[in-house]
PDB file of C-alpha atoms in Angstrom:
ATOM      1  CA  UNK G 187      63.721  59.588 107.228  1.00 35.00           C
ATOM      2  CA  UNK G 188      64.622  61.737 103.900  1.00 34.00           C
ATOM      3  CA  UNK G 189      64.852  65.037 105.747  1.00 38.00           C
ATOM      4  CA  UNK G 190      67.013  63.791 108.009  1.00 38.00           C
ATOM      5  CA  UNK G 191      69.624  62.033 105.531  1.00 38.00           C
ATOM      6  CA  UNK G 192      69.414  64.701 103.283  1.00 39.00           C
ATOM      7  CA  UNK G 193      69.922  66.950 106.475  1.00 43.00           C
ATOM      8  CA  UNK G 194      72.862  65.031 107.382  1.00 43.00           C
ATOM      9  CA  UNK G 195      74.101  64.766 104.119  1.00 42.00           C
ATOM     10  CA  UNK G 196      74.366  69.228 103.968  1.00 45.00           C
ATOM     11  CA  UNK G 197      75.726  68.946 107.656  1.00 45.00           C
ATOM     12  CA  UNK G 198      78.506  66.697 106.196  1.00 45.00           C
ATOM     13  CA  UNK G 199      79.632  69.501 103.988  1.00 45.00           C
ATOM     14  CA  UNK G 200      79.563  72.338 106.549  1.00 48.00           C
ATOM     15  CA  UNK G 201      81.040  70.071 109.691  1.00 47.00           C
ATOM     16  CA  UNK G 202      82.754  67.402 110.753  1.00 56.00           C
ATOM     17  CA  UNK G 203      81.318  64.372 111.064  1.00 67.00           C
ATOM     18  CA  UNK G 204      83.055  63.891 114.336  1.00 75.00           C
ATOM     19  CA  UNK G 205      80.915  66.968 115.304  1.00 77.00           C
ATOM     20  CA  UNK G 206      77.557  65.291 114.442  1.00 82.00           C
ATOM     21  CA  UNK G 207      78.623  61.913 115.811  1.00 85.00           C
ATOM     22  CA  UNK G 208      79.326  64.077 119.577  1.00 86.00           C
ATOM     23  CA  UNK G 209      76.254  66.038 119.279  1.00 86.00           C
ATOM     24  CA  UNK G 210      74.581  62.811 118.712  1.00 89.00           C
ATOM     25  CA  UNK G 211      75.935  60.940 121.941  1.00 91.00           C
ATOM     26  CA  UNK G 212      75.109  64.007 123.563  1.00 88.00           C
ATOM     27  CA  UNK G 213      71.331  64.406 122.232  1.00 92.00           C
ATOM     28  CA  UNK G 214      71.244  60.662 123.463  1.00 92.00           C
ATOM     29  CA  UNK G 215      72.519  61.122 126.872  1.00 91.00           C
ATOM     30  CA  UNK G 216      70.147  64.074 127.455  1.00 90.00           C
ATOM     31  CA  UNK G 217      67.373  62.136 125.817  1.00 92.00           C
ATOM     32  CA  UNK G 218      66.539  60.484 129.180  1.00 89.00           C
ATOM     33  CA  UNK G 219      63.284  58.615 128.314  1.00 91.00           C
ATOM     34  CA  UNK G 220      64.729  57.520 124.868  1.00 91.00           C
ATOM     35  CA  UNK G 221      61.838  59.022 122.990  1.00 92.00           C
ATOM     36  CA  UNK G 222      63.611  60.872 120.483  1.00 93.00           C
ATOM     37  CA  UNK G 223      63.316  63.946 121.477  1.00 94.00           C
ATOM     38  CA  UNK G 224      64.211  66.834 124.527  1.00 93.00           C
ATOM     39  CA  UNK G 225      61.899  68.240 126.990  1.00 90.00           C
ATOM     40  CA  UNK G 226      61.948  70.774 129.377  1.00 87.00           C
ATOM     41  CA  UNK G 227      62.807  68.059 132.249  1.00 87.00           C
ATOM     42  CA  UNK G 228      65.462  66.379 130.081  1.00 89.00           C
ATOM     43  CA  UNK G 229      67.271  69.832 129.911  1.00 84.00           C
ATOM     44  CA  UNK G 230      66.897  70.521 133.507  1.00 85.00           C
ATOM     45  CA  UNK G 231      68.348  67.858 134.241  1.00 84.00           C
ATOM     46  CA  UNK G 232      72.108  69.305 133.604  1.00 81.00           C
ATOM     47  CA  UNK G 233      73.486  70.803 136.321  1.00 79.00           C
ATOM     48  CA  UNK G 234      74.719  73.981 134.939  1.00 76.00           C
ATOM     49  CA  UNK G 235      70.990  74.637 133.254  1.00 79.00           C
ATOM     50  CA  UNK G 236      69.028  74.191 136.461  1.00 78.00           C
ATOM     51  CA  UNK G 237      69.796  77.640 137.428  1.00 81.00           C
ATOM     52  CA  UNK G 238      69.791  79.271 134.127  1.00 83.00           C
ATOM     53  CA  UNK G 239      67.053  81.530 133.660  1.00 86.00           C
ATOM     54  CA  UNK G 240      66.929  81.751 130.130  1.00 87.00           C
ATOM     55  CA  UNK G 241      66.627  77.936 129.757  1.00 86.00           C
ATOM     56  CA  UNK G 242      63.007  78.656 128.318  1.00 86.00           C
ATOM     57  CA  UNK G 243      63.777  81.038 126.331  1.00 90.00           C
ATOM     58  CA  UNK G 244      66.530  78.561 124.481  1.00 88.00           C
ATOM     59  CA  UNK G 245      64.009  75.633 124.076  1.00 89.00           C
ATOM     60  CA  UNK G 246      61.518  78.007 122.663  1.00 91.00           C
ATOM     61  CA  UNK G 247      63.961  79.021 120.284  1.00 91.00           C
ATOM     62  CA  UNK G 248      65.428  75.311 119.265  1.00 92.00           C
ATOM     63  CA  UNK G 249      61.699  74.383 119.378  1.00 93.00           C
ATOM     64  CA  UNK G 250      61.665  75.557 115.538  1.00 92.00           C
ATOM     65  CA  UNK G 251      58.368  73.685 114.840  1.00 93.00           C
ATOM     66  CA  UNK G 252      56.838  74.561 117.878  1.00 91.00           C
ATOM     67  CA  UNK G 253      55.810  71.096 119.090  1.00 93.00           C
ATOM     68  CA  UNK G 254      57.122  71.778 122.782  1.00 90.00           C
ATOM     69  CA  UNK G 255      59.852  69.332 121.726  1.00 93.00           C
ATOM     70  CA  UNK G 256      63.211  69.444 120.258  1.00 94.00           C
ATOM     71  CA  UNK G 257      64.128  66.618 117.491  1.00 94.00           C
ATOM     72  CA  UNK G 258      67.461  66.140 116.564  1.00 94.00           C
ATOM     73  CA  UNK G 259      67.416  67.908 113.466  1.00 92.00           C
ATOM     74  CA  UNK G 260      66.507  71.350 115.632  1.00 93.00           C
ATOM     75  CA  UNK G 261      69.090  70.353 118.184  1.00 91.00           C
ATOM     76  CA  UNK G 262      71.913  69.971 115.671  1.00 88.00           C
ATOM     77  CA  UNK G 263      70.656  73.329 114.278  1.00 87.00           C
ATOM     78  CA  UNK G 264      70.346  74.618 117.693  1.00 86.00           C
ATOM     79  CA  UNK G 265      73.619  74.076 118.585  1.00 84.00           C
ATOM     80  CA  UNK G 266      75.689  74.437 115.832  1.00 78.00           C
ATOM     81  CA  UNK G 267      74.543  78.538 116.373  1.00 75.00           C
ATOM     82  CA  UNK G 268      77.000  78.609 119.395  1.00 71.00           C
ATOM     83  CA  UNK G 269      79.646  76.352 117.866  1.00 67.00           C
ATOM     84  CA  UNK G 270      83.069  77.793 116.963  1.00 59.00           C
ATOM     85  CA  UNK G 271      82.187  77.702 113.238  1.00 63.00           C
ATOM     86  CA  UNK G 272      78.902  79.625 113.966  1.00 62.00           C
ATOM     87  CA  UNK G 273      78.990  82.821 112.076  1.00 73.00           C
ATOM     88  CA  UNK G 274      78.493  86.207 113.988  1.00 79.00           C
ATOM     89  CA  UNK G 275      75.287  86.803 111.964  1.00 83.00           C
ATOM     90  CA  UNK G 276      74.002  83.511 113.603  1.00 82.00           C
ATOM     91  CA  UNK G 277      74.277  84.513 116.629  1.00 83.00           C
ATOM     92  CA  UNK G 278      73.289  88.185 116.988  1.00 88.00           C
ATOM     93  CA  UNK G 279      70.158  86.646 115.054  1.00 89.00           C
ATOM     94  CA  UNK G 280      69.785  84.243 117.971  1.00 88.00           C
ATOM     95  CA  UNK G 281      70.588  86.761 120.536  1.00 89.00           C
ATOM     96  CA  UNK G 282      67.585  88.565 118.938  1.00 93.00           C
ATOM     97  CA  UNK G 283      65.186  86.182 119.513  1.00 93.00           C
ATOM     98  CA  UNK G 284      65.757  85.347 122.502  1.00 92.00           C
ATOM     99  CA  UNK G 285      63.986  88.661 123.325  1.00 95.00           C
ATOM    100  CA  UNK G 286      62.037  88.536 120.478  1.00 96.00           C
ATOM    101  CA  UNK G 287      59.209  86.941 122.818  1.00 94.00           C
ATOM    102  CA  UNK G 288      56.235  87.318 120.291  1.00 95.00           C
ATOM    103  CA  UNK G 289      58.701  86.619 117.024  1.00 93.00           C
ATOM    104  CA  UNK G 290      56.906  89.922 115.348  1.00 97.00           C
ATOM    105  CA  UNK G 291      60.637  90.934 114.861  1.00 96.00           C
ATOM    106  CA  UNK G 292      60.858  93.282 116.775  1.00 97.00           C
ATOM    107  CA  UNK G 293      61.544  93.658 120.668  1.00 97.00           C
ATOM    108  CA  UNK G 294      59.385  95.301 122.566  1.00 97.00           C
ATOM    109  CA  UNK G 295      59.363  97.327 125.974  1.00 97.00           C
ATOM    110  CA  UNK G 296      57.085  94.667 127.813  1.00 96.00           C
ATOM    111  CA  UNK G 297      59.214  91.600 126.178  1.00 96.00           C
ATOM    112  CA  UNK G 298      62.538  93.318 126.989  1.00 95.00           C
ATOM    113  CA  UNK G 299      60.983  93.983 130.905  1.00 96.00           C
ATOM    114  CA  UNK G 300      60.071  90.298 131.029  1.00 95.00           C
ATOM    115  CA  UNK G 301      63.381  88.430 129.653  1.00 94.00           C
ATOM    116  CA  UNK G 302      65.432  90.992 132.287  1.00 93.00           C
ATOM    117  CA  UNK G 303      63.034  90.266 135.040  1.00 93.00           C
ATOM    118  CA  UNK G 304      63.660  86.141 134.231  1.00 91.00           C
ATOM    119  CA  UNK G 305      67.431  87.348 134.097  1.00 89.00           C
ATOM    120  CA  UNK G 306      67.573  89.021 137.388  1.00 90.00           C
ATOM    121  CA  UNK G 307      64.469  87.734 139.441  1.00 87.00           C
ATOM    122  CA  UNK G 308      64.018  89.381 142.605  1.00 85.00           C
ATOM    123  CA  UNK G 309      67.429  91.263 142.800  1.00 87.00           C
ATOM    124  CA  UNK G 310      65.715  94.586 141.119  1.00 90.00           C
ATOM    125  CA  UNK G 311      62.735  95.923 142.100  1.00 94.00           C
ATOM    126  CA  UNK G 312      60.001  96.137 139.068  1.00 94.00           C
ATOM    127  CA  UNK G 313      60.039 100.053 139.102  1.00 95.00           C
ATOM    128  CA  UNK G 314      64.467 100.538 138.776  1.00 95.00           C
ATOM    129  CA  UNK G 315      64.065  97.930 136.103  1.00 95.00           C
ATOM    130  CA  UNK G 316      61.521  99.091 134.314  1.00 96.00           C
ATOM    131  CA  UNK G 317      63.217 102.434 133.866  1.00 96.00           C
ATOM    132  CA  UNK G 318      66.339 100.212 132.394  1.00 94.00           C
ATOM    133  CA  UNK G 319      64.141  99.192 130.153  1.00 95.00           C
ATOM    134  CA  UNK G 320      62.550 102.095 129.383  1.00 96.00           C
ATOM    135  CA  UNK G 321      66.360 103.849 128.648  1.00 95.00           C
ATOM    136  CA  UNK G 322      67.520 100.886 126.923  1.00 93.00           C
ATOM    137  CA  UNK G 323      64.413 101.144 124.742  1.00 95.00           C
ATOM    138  CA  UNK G 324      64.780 104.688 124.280  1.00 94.00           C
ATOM    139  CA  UNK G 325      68.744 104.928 123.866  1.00 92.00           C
ATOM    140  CA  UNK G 326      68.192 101.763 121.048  1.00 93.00           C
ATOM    141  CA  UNK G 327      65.411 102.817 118.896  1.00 95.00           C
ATOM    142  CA  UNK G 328      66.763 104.794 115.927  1.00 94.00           C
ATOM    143  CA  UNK G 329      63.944 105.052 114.783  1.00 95.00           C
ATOM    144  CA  UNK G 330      61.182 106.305 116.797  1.00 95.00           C
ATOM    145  CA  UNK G 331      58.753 103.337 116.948  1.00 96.00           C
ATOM    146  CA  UNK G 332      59.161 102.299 120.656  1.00 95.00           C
ATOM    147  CA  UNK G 333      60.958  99.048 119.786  1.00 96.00           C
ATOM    148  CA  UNK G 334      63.695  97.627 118.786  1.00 97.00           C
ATOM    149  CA  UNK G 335      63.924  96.023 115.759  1.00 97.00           C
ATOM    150  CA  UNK G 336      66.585  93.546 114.737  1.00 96.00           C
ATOM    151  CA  UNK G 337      69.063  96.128 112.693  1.00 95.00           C
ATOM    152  CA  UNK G 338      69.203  98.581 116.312  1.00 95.00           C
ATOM    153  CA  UNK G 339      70.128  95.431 118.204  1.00 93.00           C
ATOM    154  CA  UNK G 340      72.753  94.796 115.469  1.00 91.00           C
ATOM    155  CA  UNK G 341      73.939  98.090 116.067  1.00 88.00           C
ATOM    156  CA  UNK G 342      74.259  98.440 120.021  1.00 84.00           C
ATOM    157  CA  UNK G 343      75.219  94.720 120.276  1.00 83.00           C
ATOM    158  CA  UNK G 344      77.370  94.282 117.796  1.00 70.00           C
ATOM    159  CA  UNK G 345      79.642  97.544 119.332  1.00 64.00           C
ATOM    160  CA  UNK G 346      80.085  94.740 122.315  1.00 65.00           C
ATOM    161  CA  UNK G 347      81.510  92.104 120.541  1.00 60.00           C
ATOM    162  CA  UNK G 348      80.082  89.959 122.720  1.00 53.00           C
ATOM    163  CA  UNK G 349      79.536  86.904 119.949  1.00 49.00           C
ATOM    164  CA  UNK G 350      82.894  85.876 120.687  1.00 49.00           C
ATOM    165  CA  UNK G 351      81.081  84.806 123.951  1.00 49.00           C
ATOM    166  CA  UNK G 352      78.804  83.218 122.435  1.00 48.00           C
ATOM    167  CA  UNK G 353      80.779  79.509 122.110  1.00 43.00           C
ATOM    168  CA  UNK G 354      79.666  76.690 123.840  1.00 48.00           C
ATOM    169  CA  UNK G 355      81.221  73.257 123.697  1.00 50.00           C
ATOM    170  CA  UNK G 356      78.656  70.666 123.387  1.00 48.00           C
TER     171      UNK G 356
END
């Protein structure tokens, strides 16, 4: 299609085409029913996602046109967020929405409680995390609103450095 060639054609410029040619064989190999697209199942079905609880939470967020399916196009885009050449911007933005639940912009106390309580499951009783949330909340909203918008999560995540974790070789 013309997205996609023009698509690949600005991909070209910003990465290797080595790079697209692996993330294709690997959108392939994941695309177990050949339909041209992920699902849910055909992400499940890697090992080191089954137990991930924020597997939802990552689909939702490739899922760009919010079809329940990821094309190639949002996988490549997807993807290229956690590759070595991703920019820290990219990925404190996608940090961001994974507990962006809503995408208002803004993080709330009941969408921060219930990407935690995915994260830790049964291991913390509602009430002890609750109050995490409520003094994460509290300790990360300059401003007074109850939430925390995207600039406070730049500021208390970005002190952690932690984009430099944020690399995954696909």
């Amino acid at each position: 299609s013309v997205v996609f060639s023009s698509y690949s054609a600005s991909l070209c410029c910003s990465q290797e085409g080595g790079e697209i040619r692996r993330l294709g064989k690997r959108f392939r190999k994941l695309d177990l029913d050949g339909s041209g697209s992920l699902r849910v199942d055909d992400f499940m079905s890697l090992p080191e996602l089954q137990q991930n609880p924020l597997v939802r939470r990552i689909i939702d967020i490739f899922d760009t046109d919010g079809n329940g399916e990821i094309d190639f196009i949002e996988f490549i885009r997807g993807v290229s967020q956690f590759s070595v050449r991703g920019n820290q911007q990219q990925k404190l933005n996608f940090a961001f929405r994974v507990y962006d639940v809503d995408k208002d912009g803004f993080i709330s106390n009941g969408e921060l409680f219930q990407v935690l309580k995915a994260m830790v499951g049964s291991n913390l009783q509602d009430a002890a995390l609750q109050q995490a949330v409520d003094k994460t909340i509290l300790g990360a909203d300059r401003d007074g609103d109850g939430r925390i918008s995207f600039h406070e999560f730049c500021t208390i995540v970005g002190e952690l450095d932690f984009t430099k974790k944020m690399v995954v070789d696909v």
